[in-house]
Amino acid sequence: MFLEKVFSEGLAHFSYVLGDNGRAAVIDPQVDVDIYLDIALENKCRITHVFETHRNEDFVSGSMELQHQTGADIYHGRQLAFQYGRSVKTGDRFEMGDLVLKILETPGHTYESVCLVVSDASIGDTPVAVFTGDTLFVGDVGRTDFFPDKAEEVAGLLYDSIFEKLIPLGDQVIIYPAHGAGSVCGVNMADREFSTIGVERMHNPVLQKTRKEDFVRYKVNERHYKPKYFKQMEKYNLEGPPVAFESKVWTPFTADELKERMQGGMVILDVRSAEACAGAHIPGSLVIPLEMIPAFAGYFLQYEQPIGLVVNDARQAEQADIYLGRLGYDTVQGYLESGMQEWETKGRRFDTISAVHVEILVDRIKAKEAFTLLDVRTIDEFESGHLPNATHIYVGELEDRIDEVPMDRPVTTFCGSGLRAVIAASILKRRNITEVEVCLGSMKACMSYACPVVKEETRG
Amino acid sequence: MFLEKVFSEGLAHFSYVLGDNGRAAVIDPQVDVDIYLDIALENKCRITHVFETHRNEDFVSGSMELQHQTGADIYHGRQLAFQYGRSVKTGDRFEMGDLVLKILETPGHTYESVCLVVSDASIGDTPVAVFTGDTLFVGDVGRTDFFPDKAEEVAGLLYDSIFEKLIPLGDQVIIYPAHGAGSVCGVNMADREFSTIGVERMHNPVLQKTRKEDFVRYKVNERHYKPKYFKQMEKYNLEGPPVAFESKVWTPFTADELKERMQGGMVILDVRSAEACAGAHIPGSLVIPLEMIPAFAGYFLQYEQPIGLVVNDARQAEQADIYLGRLGYDTVQGYLESGMQEWETKGRRFDTISAVHVEILVDRIKAKEAFTLLDVRTIDEFESGHLPNATHIYVGELEDRIDEVPMDRPVTTFCGSGLRAVIAASILKRRNITEVEVCLGSMKACMSYACPVVKEETRG
Amino acid sequence: MFLEKVFSEGLAHFSYVLGDNGRAAVIDPQVDVDIYLDIALENKCRITHVFETHRNEDFVSGSMELQHQTGADIYHGRQLAFQYGRSVKTGDRFEMGDLVLKILETPGHTYESVCLVVSDASIGDTPVAVFTGDTLFVGDVGRTDFFPDKAEEVAGLLYDSIFEKLIPLGDQVIIYPAHGAGSVCGVNMADREFSTIGVERMHNPVLQKTRKEDFVRYKVNERHYKPKYFKQMEKYNLEGPPVAFESKVWTPFTADELKERMQGGMVILDVRSAEACAGAHIPGSLVIPLEMIPAFAGYFLQYEQPIGLVVNDARQAEQADIYLGRLGYDTVQGYLESGMQEWETKGRRFDTISAVHVEILVDRIKAKEAFTLLDVRTIDEFESGHLPNATHIYVGELEDRIDEVPMDRPVTTFCGSGLRAVIAASILKRRNITEVEVCLGSMKACMSYACPVVKEETRG
Amino acid sequence: MFLEKVFSEGLAHFSYVLGDNGRAAVIDPQVDVDIYLDIALENKCRITHVFETHRNEDFVSGSMELQHQTGADIYHGRQLAFQYGRSVKTGDRFEMGDLVLKILETPGHTYESVCLVVSDASIGDTPVAVFTGDTLFVGDVGRTDFFPDKAEEVAGLLYDSIFEKLIPLGDQVIIYPAHGAGSVCGVNMADREFSTIGVERMHNPVLQKTRKEDFVRYKVNERHYKPKYFKQMEKYNLEGPPVAFESKVWTPFTADELKERMQGGMVILDVRSAEACAGAHIPGSLVIPLEMIPAFAGYFLQYEQPIGLVVNDARQAEQADIYLGRLGYDTVQGYLESGMQEWETKGRRFDTISAVHVEILVDRIKAKEAFTLLDVRTIDEFESGHLPNATHIYVGELEDRIDEVPMDRPVTTFCGSGLRAVIAASILKRRNITEVEVCLGSMKACMSYACPVVKEETRG
């Protein structure tokens, strides 16, 4: 009986393959399913079952693709009218050798959410592990802001699912959640990747709110952001995502070819490092450093719009394409060959973004220089401490709130480390705000200096 | 905070890499350490600590090699005079970021055995996981037969270690043992790879013997085999194994070259499948199918003797060399190129072993034909059911007990599946017993036939 | 300007990628096109042209697949009505950077055959290399037996193509043919992989027949075999092979599942080594050791019939599937997991083939024992020397000529090395000839013994 | 009989493996020899011979390492007192199966240079190919500036070697040189990777100088640069380079750890792209973009000095280490983890280099602004066309001639594409010239603008 975890970086998503005696199940597969097939093969198993703990909203489900390639059956919770797969309900039971998977309906994060309880027939019914989906994480619980009209109801459902269904399974049960630290699906997930019901019962901060009303109030007051692309994911994952994204003509472009395509409407996505993009980038390009794509591309990219990449090398282009594919973007058409060299040596104009150190910002603030310090972190991060006179707009909302940025003075973008700041800088430049600097290091660098940090509640 | 398990097939050995915040520890490393370096790299960590839960006796420790390559410190229990590394005692504490590892001395399997308790400083002191070495497995406990003079004492120590030290850690603690199903370091390990103290407390059959005297009696009565090579492993792992086995001239041999080396004392180790070896093999070769090397090579191969391989292809030769290296054998000098083809097309003589089906054996038994049915399974397996009139000699003892095999009639070797039987057949042939057959399928195949299975206690 | 050769083992087929300045061409691609995409990527090129030197008959063309994935154009000779791609004629010219490819129509092997002459614009028009397809090989020329009614005509055309078109290019021209030693597309190709027009002009044995009538007579008298599947390949490659063979549910089977499928009409193809198949195989299975698939599967396998594999491991299954795919077989449905172990331990019956050494055959022949020595080599090989009283039937014709095999005495199959002999042995067994042995080593082994070899012309 | 080419990028070095019948030779191996072992394995060969066409001066020879791993013999020309291997002379002959290698002494590039003539015993003595080392390249011949006192003598020797020894082999001979386009071992090598004696005889520009005096004059007037490290290579390759560079403790460093090591004398080598280094780099670091290391590191790095890398990721660090190892640098101790992020988020100061477009330079030149345009290309490149008022110092000589750079005005570095310019910019900054810009695109970008290019002879 084996159980392997697959980590999807950026999304901080966990999927799982488990099986026994030649049969295997996959929980919450991502769309690039080769890894599951490889794990199954290595364990001499055939994938026969695919379970989705809920309709995922932050990535394209690989269930249909897995079914196509293996003939496996797909199972979901019954509280949503999925247009593919089969419904399950509490008590449903699936066996592979000694491995037993039992369904536990656990509404809250969504109505159709289920957990899967693992037991081992060779020792009896005792629960040994549980796949908790987006219901219970290490150090946090699932977000409950997807049904704003029913905020209290769903928070209450989540309370019941956790306190009346999961905790009673017993302290000895290992938990396998669908996300880890860094996911947008929770706020405060622990960095630790392994835990049990017992450990969470004792130490998960949200589970210390044992009175239902405290729990509900806490959840209702959480503030989350939601990338626009979640809608497309929800649609895909409800209707059944396309099997195998279309094979595409995927090539290196010369500078001339890329330029021509830009004029035809292609968006240029520069996924190189913050420093490289600052050093030189194609005017008008959208900068999202590679590792930020899973969490941020969904705020800025339109489905259907052709995408051309700027990358260090072909391998990076491939990785960017995988990340984008997981979000349902299948319109990458190629990449500028040889990084920016090709562009520069063809004499094309390039743009730069000056990188500034926090020390200079502090000096400017002290000298009361006229400039906009644009802090693009989340509202929670901002309120927990920021530089004086900073303007706050979350990076994901910057395009819609661009008019709030003063045009008459230079702008310095600022975030936690500099990565979101460079995304923001590129967005400002695309909107013709030309005097833009990026603060590399940003808030983390402030920790090493006697920076005058301000704390405040923005909420009324 | 990450934790990755590394599985060493054949030995059914688990080693682990865990770390946080740029620092990592490795528990019980095997000698091919690249995998640990890769995992550390992927998690952006430097390996700074190596822990050995005890002096391993079934594989060469990779601690010295890891230290050589990374500069990490090595730690062991203090009850053995290791000639390298540092001693630890209960209460010693190691921190990497939020990860805390605490030493728990748990004598029993050996005197110097320790467990490592994992906690997470960000949530406090609660134990979250424990590395149990050879003290506690999923479904079994460590063997206690290494000190025959002190059988009861060490069994009692193991009882105390488990019941007074491990179980009190709490049901919520995930266990990470050093071995899984298939290891020679325990008898009845569960096939399941994941468990907690709670699950073991409730369901581990040995832990149900809660009265110390029952536990001790059970352990003292266990019967184990011990390959001869364990001695060399013990010596290596006490003194510090050599760093980096010597680079060797590692080449394909022609039939002529191999023949010449055989005459110079090289042992021919045929690691192809049971069927291929039965189909044709080099006269005088020792047959051990690849996946059987980790568990059985140590019974038959001498250290220092040059080894020549017969393989399907270079990849299989490489795998065999890795398996042998883990047991401390570093004398593989090459392999016969192109499988047996090279040997056959050069006109060299080859030998065959007839494969027989259990049905034929049953017919012969019924017909009272004169033949030796040589059952080479363990004594426990034999006693739990065997064919009538079978002779029992454990495969690992066959060379020493060869005189007990009747020479005057054909011999059919028999085991659980046919794999140990083909090893045994090759040993008989090497000792000039020429009329030898192998029963492919063996005991497992008997399950599908109305075979007349006999159960008996051989013990007085 | 780069040029890379891709070798397809078994078929002994060479395809090529060449390019300059960001553009690349592929010559005679096989159906698994990833390798071309990788090479193009590594050389920072986009594949824009695909050339077929002729309608290949021994493998499925990858042209359509490459076009699908890259948008490249496909080009063929104009003397055949291809249902895809574009026609070219002598003098047509294609440029990529400094690389110039010029078409040279060279009928003979087939009517539409073309060669591609390479020059380098930076030094002028001098031919530097030529892709010779199946027109000219290292040490041989293309077979001309595909148009039996016009044997002399096509042999004459080939003479003209070589002597009037290729040789005049000059001694300095490097040749890149479509096949190397071991291919069924020629008889006596040299083992050397590199040559020039000059070297061939001086030393290619066929090119020493400078008088056209000698050349034609020689070619007309050649004897070739043609696997049945060539017809399907010809059809595919004329009409345009399917793009991307269907994704299939591709899995390990249990013994029970495989048995059930066999009853439903699945053919069992055992691709393990000759020795392993001899040691034990599933009754009724067709044995073709992996490396023999490209050259021999086409004689025995029906298109459309479902195929189940017996393999050592999943990797071997994958390789077998690739080989079969190149021949247009896309009906592999899975493989027996864990080699024959699964079959044997489930108690299923297995069959064996005794392996005999040539020495024993010689003894039997001397003793005039009654047995059939069935030599399954080609007629040319047979005539160049065979054991006395051997019966000759080419392995590829054995199924159709099975009635010529005497049923009343044991049969020993015999070939060059033992590989074709084991294929033949399995065919006999499938046709209920039960007393079958295989001579491993076969003719090559005879060289090491004073075997009484007979030479004779069978032709009248 | 196979022949495989191994390309070493950056050095533009070709080494070769060729063999037949189970034996193989390697020509001019680089120090990372795994690739030769892999090729030999794939071709089922044992490497038994290593040939060096001459004492290479631009990379560490892998001969000793190969010998250590395979037991092969090493052979060199006899005109140099190598402290390892064996001497060969014209007419010496080596056979592997049908493959015959004959030595041809060809002094000129160096005194001990040899070529190896390949023939195929199965067709006779006709030369089929020749390994030309640094004697004859595609489109150029070897440099002859290593013995300045004997410039005319060695140029004359080279003439004789080519015209009296190589050309007489015949037009049909394929040539396999030791370097291709981009190497510092020749000036004008063709971009095409394949050629024959015939093609070179007709089109190699230097071979058109058929009168010896023209040839000699041409060679004597060539201008070459020679990195300082050539001396160390020459020493290594004369005495026998160390077998297996020491295993090193090779780790990610935190910003603090790196800082500490910098203070202890570690040089920081930043191998990221030109744009990334421009965007932000560690003050005091030496910038050499990865692909420039083979050709340029030897000008700037001291042997023995510890090296710390700044990279995008661990893979890039590994590649940099391989490149440096080929030049004999074995002191890389680690790399800053996570690119510059780690440095920036720890609040450490960073530096930037502004990137400017040629258009701006042209405007400044027209406006007669006071700035230094520092052109760091070779003297040949500079003379063939440069911007007005540019100062010329070759990048490799910049450290020694730093005093020639005016300190009183901003400096803009300029080269062919921007890569050497960014190296130069970092050198200026390390020497406390702070107002430095880099012109990305440089001379190539000028081609797209109406840039006022000046041509002049600098030589008197």
mmCIF file of C-alpha atoms in Angstrom, chain C residues 70-289:
data_model
loop_
_atom_site.group_PDB
_atom_site.id
_atom_site.type_symbol
_atom_site.label_atom_id
_atom_site.label_comp_id
_atom_site.label_asym_id
_atom_site.label_seq_id
_atom_site.Cartn_x
_atom_site.Cartn_y
_atom_site.Cartn_z
ATOM 1 C CA THR C 70 5.453 22.573 -36.476
ATOM 2 C CA GLY C 71 3.540 23.778 -39.511
ATOM 3 C CA ALA C 72 6.407 22.678 -41.773
ATOM 4 C CA ASP C 73 5.839 21.965 -45.473
ATOM 5 C CA ILE C 74 6.327 18.425 -46.832
ATOM 6 C CA TYR C 75 8.049 17.706 -50.136
ATOM 7 C CA HIS C 76 8.249 14.512 -52.269
ATOM 8 C CA GLY C 77 9.265 13.386 -55.720
ATOM 9 C CA ARG C 78 6.688 14.076 -58.423
ATOM 10 C CA GLN C 79 6.501 10.575 -59.925
ATOM 11 C CA LEU C 80 3.973 9.322 -57.402
ATOM 12 C CA ALA C 81 0.555 10.773 -56.635
ATOM 13 C CA PHE C 82 1.027 11.504 -52.937
ATOM 14 C CA GLN C 83 -2.154 12.640 -51.269
ATOM 15 C CA TYR C 84 -0.324 15.153 -49.080
ATOM 16 C CA GLY C 85 2.649 17.489 -49.358
ATOM 17 C CA ARG C 86 4.089 19.108 -52.459
ATOM 18 C CA SER C 87 5.939 17.830 -55.506
ATOM 19 C CA VAL C 88 9.516 18.705 -56.308
ATOM 20 C CA LYS C 89 11.631 18.258 -59.394
ATOM 21 C CA THR C 90 15.291 18.390 -60.331
ATOM 22 C CA GLY C 91 16.623 21.885 -59.853
ATOM 23 C CA ASP C 92 14.188 22.941 -57.133
ATOM 24 C CA ARG C 93 16.091 24.827 -54.521
ATOM 25 C CA PHE C 94 15.482 25.491 -50.810
ATOM 26 C CA GLU C 95 17.475 27.905 -48.694
ATOM 27 C CA MET C 96 17.888 28.288 -44.939
ATOM 28 C CA GLY C 97 20.501 30.875 -44.130
ATOM 29 C CA ASP C 98 23.581 29.791 -46.058
ATOM 30 C CA LEU C 99 22.327 26.245 -46.379
ATOM 31 C CA VAL C 100 21.102 25.348 -49.864
ATOM 32 C CA LEU C 101 19.256 22.108 -50.685
ATOM 33 C CA LYS C 102 18.814 21.218 -54.344
ATOM 34 C CA ILE C 103 16.577 18.444 -55.619
ATOM 35 C CA LEU C 104 17.976 15.724 -57.857
ATOM 36 C CA GLU C 105 15.456 13.207 -59.177
ATOM 37 C CA THR C 106 17.021 9.751 -58.972
ATOM 38 C CA PRO C 107 14.532 7.042 -59.988
ATOM 39 C CA GLY C 108 15.473 3.397 -59.586
ATOM 40 C CA HIS C 109 14.678 2.132 -56.116
ATOM 41 C CA THR C 110 11.284 3.699 -56.771
ATOM 42 C CA TYR C 111 10.159 5.986 -59.562
ATOM 43 C CA GLU C 112 9.673 9.028 -57.346
ATOM 44 C CA SER C 113 13.012 8.778 -55.536
ATOM 45 C CA VAL C 114 14.924 12.011 -55.103
ATOM 46 C CA CYS C 115 18.282 12.932 -53.634
ATOM 47 C CA LEU C 116 18.997 16.275 -51.960
ATOM 48 C CA VAL C 117 22.259 17.998 -52.731
ATOM 49 C CA VAL C 118 23.658 20.256 -50.009
ATOM 50 C CA SER C 119 25.738 23.312 -50.713
ATOM 51 C CA ASP C 120 26.869 26.277 -48.629
ATOM 52 C CA ALA C 121 26.100 29.681 -50.119
ATOM 53 C CA SER C 122 29.005 31.196 -48.236
ATOM 54 C CA ILE C 123 31.441 29.239 -50.401
ATOM 55 C CA GLY C 124 29.436 28.922 -53.599
ATOM 56 C CA ASP C 125 27.699 26.173 -55.494
ATOM 57 C CA THR C 126 30.068 23.262 -54.888
ATOM 58 C CA PRO C 127 28.135 20.232 -53.576
ATOM 59 C CA VAL C 128 29.283 19.444 -50.046
ATOM 60 C CA ALA C 129 26.925 16.611 -49.145
ATOM 61 C CA VAL C 130 24.032 14.639 -50.564
ATOM 62 C CA PHE C 131 21.108 12.838 -48.954
ATOM 63 C CA THR C 132 20.891 9.685 -51.023
ATOM 64 C CA GLY C 133 17.753 8.054 -49.596
ATOM 65 C CA ASP C 134 17.533 4.451 -50.789
ATOM 66 C CA THR C 135 19.433 5.222 -53.997
ATOM 67 C CA LEU C 136 23.001 4.857 -52.748
ATOM 68 C CA PHE C 137 24.164 3.333 -49.476
ATOM 69 C CA VAL C 138 27.607 2.880 -47.977
ATOM 70 C CA GLY C 139 28.746 -0.284 -49.728
ATOM 71 C CA ASP C 140 25.512 -1.046 -51.570
ATOM 72 C CA VAL C 141 22.719 0.460 -53.652
ATOM 73 C CA GLY C 142 18.944 0.400 -53.203
ATOM 74 C CA ARG C 143 16.933 -2.760 -53.912
ATOM 75 C CA THR C 144 15.040 -2.727 -57.196
ATOM 76 C CA ASP C 145 12.643 -5.629 -56.750
ATOM 77 C CA PHE C 146 9.478 -3.675 -56.026
ATOM 78 C CA PHE C 147 8.338 -3.661 -59.662
ATOM 79 C CA PRO C 148 8.873 -7.288 -60.732
ATOM 80 C CA ASP C 149 7.389 -6.631 -64.180
ATOM 81 C CA LYS C 150 9.850 -3.884 -64.831
ATOM 82 C CA ALA C 151 12.887 -5.346 -63.134
ATOM 83 C CA GLU C 152 15.324 -4.410 -65.867
ATOM 84 C CA GLU C 153 13.870 -0.984 -66.433
ATOM 85 C CA VAL C 154 14.174 0.130 -62.818
ATOM 86 C CA ALA C 155 17.624 -1.402 -62.425
ATOM 87 C CA GLY C 156 18.634 0.624 -65.471
ATOM 88 C CA LEU C 157 17.139 3.775 -64.029
ATOM 89 C CA LEU C 158 19.097 3.223 -60.833
ATOM 90 C CA TYR C 159 22.277 2.815 -62.878
ATOM 91 C CA ASP C 160 21.649 6.120 -64.599
ATOM 92 C CA SER C 161 20.796 7.897 -61.358
ATOM 93 C CA ILE C 162 24.014 6.794 -59.753
ATOM 94 C CA PHE C 163 26.430 7.014 -62.626
ATOM 95 C CA GLU C 164 25.048 10.050 -64.375
ATOM 96 C CA LYS C 165 23.763 12.096 -61.470
ATOM 97 C CA LEU C 166 25.406 11.199 -58.166
ATOM 98 C CA ILE C 167 28.967 10.349 -59.151
ATOM 99 C CA PRO C 168 29.310 13.538 -61.222
ATOM 100 C CA LEU C 169 28.696 15.582 -58.052
ATOM 101 C CA GLY C 170 32.338 14.941 -57.251
ATOM 102 C CA ASP C 171 34.501 12.872 -54.950
ATOM 103 C CA GLN C 172 34.363 15.531 -52.238
ATOM 104 C CA VAL C 173 30.652 15.044 -51.498
ATOM 105 C CA ILE C 174 29.699 13.420 -48.174
ATOM 106 C CA ILE C 175 26.818 10.942 -48.516
ATOM 107 C CA TYR C 176 23.954 10.579 -46.051
ATOM 108 C CA PRO C 177 21.842 7.533 -46.963
ATOM 109 C CA ALA C 178 18.502 6.476 -45.469
ATOM 110 C CA HIS C 179 19.730 3.109 -44.239
ATOM 111 C CA GLY C 180 22.773 1.414 -42.763
ATOM 112 C CA ALA C 181 23.996 -2.101 -42.116
ATOM 113 C CA GLY C 182 21.207 -4.417 -41.022
ATOM 114 C CA SER C 183 18.438 -2.852 -43.064
ATOM 115 C CA VAL C 184 16.179 -4.980 -45.237
ATOM 116 C CA CYS C 185 16.393 -2.224 -47.856
ATOM 117 C CA GLY C 186 19.736 -3.439 -49.139
ATOM 118 C CA VAL C 187 21.744 -6.618 -48.938
ATOM 119 C CA ASN C 188 25.354 -5.853 -48.288
ATOM 120 C CA MET C 189 25.542 -2.456 -46.682
ATOM 121 C CA ALA C 190 28.847 -1.667 -45.054
ATOM 122 C CA ASP C 191 29.066 -1.430 -41.333
ATOM 123 C CA ARG C 192 30.831 1.931 -41.624
ATOM 124 C CA GLU C 193 28.506 4.862 -41.086
ATOM 125 C CA PHE C 194 30.368 7.591 -42.961
ATOM 126 C CA SER C 195 31.452 7.892 -46.560
ATOM 127 C CA THR C 196 31.750 10.145 -49.574
ATOM 128 C CA ILE C 197 30.948 9.883 -53.255
ATOM 129 C CA GLY C 198 34.684 9.419 -53.829
ATOM 130 C CA VAL C 199 34.981 6.479 -51.466
ATOM 131 C CA GLU C 200 31.888 4.805 -52.896
ATOM 132 C CA ARG C 201 33.003 5.419 -56.466
ATOM 133 C CA MET C 202 36.245 3.635 -55.686
ATOM 134 C CA HIS C 203 35.071 0.864 -53.356
ATOM 135 C CA ASN C 204 31.321 0.235 -53.360
ATOM 136 C CA PRO C 205 31.172 -3.284 -54.841
ATOM 137 C CA VAL C 206 28.055 -2.569 -56.898
ATOM 138 C CA LEU C 207 29.564 0.625 -58.300
ATOM 139 C CA GLN C 208 32.449 -1.398 -59.670
ATOM 140 C CA LYS C 209 29.961 -2.803 -62.200
ATOM 141 C CA THR C 210 30.474 0.194 -64.420
ATOM 142 C CA ARG C 211 28.975 -1.429 -67.472
ATOM 143 C CA LYS C 212 25.253 -0.872 -67.330
ATOM 144 C CA GLU C 213 24.389 -4.422 -68.439
ATOM 145 C CA ASP C 214 26.533 -5.924 -65.643
ATOM 146 C CA PHE C 215 24.907 -3.635 -63.135
ATOM 147 C CA VAL C 216 21.400 -4.480 -64.338
ATOM 148 C CA ARG C 217 22.023 -8.206 -64.413
ATOM 149 C CA TYR C 218 23.405 -8.116 -60.907
ATOM 150 C CA LYS C 219 20.393 -6.222 -59.592
ATOM 151 C CA VAL C 220 17.844 -8.364 -61.388
ATOM 152 C CA ASN C 221 19.341 -11.490 -59.869
ATOM 153 C CA GLU C 222 19.184 -10.270 -56.282
ATOM 154 C CA ARG C 223 16.750 -12.142 -54.023
ATOM 155 C CA HIS C 224 14.816 -10.160 -51.392
ATOM 156 C CA TYR C 225 12.028 -10.853 -48.936
ATOM 157 C CA LYS C 226 9.216 -8.454 -48.310
ATOM 158 C CA PRO C 227 7.196 -8.475 -45.097
ATOM 159 C CA LYS C 228 3.454 -8.388 -45.586
ATOM 160 C CA TYR C 229 3.169 -5.184 -43.654
ATOM 161 C CA PHE C 230 5.047 -3.243 -46.365
ATOM 162 C CA LYS C 231 1.672 -2.956 -48.084
ATOM 163 C CA GLN C 232 0.164 -1.083 -45.176
ATOM 164 C CA MET C 233 3.210 1.176 -44.932
ATOM 165 C CA GLU C 234 2.976 1.956 -48.624
ATOM 166 C CA LYS C 235 -0.669 2.826 -48.247
ATOM 167 C CA TYR C 236 -0.040 5.010 -45.203
ATOM 168 C CA ASN C 237 2.865 6.790 -46.776
ATOM 169 C CA LEU C 238 1.015 7.428 -49.998
ATOM 170 C CA GLU C 239 -2.173 8.709 -48.419
ATOM 171 C CA GLY C 240 -0.619 10.415 -45.444
ATOM 172 C CA PRO C 241 -0.293 8.483 -42.221
ATOM 173 C CA PRO C 242 -2.593 9.285 -39.320
ATOM 174 C CA VAL C 243 -1.430 12.175 -37.172
ATOM 175 C CA ALA C 244 -0.654 11.014 -33.642
ATOM 176 C CA PHE C 245 -1.608 7.422 -33.124
ATOM 177 C CA GLU C 246 -4.620 7.317 -30.807
ATOM 178 C CA SER C 247 -3.929 7.651 -27.124
ATOM 179 C CA LYS C 248 -4.620 4.246 -25.667
ATOM 180 C CA VAL C 249 -5.528 2.814 -22.321
ATOM 181 C CA TRP C 250 -2.146 1.293 -21.746
ATOM 182 C CA THR C 251 -1.823 -0.800 -18.637
ATOM 183 C CA PRO C 252 -0.318 -3.701 -16.790
ATOM 184 C CA PHE C 253 -2.587 -6.747 -16.912
ATOM 185 C CA THR C 254 -2.951 -9.391 -14.250
ATOM 186 C CA ALA C 255 -2.697 -12.995 -15.402
ATOM 187 C CA ASP C 256 -6.474 -13.280 -15.209
ATOM 188 C CA GLU C 257 -7.064 -10.170 -17.255
ATOM 189 C CA LEU C 258 -4.589 -11.261 -19.893
ATOM 190 C CA LYS C 259 -6.118 -14.720 -20.103
ATOM 191 C CA GLU C 260 -9.542 -13.225 -20.587
ATOM 192 C CA ARG C 261 -8.286 -10.983 -23.370
ATOM 193 C CA MET C 262 -6.522 -13.877 -25.064
ATOM 194 C CA GLN C 263 -9.845 -15.625 -25.221
ATOM 195 C CA GLY C 264 -11.226 -12.458 -26.791
ATOM 196 C CA GLY C 265 -8.691 -12.627 -29.593
ATOM 197 C CA MET C 266 -5.666 -10.757 -28.272
ATOM 198 C CA VAL C 267 -2.346 -11.982 -29.623
ATOM 199 C CA ILE C 268 0.354 -12.359 -26.985
ATOM 200 C CA LEU C 269 3.674 -10.986 -28.171
ATOM 201 C CA ASP C 270 6.605 -12.034 -26.021
ATOM 202 C CA VAL C 271 9.498 -9.642 -26.561
ATOM 203 C CA ARG C 272 11.852 -10.903 -23.869
ATOM 204 C CA SER C 273 15.213 -12.414 -24.697
ATOM 205 C CA ALA C 274 15.492 -15.715 -26.548
ATOM 206 C CA GLU C 275 16.704 -17.384 -23.338
ATOM 207 C CA ALA C 276 13.841 -16.052 -21.237
ATOM 208 C CA CYS C 277 11.244 -17.158 -23.775
ATOM 209 C CA ALA C 278 12.903 -20.560 -23.936
ATOM 210 C CA GLY C 279 12.885 -20.744 -20.124
ATOM 211 C CA ALA C 280 9.134 -20.180 -19.876
ATOM 212 C CA HIS C 281 6.485 -18.518 -22.006
ATOM 213 C CA ILE C 282 2.728 -18.348 -22.253
ATOM 214 C CA PRO C 283 1.401 -21.188 -24.421
ATOM 215 C CA GLY C 284 0.294 -19.804 -27.770
ATOM 216 C CA SER C 285 2.338 -16.632 -27.583
ATOM 217 C CA LEU C 286 4.319 -15.279 -30.494
ATOM 218 C CA VAL C 287 7.952 -14.784 -29.549
ATOM 219 C CA ILE C 288 9.852 -11.903 -31.145
ATOM 220 C CA PRO C 289 12.762 -10.664 -29.022
#
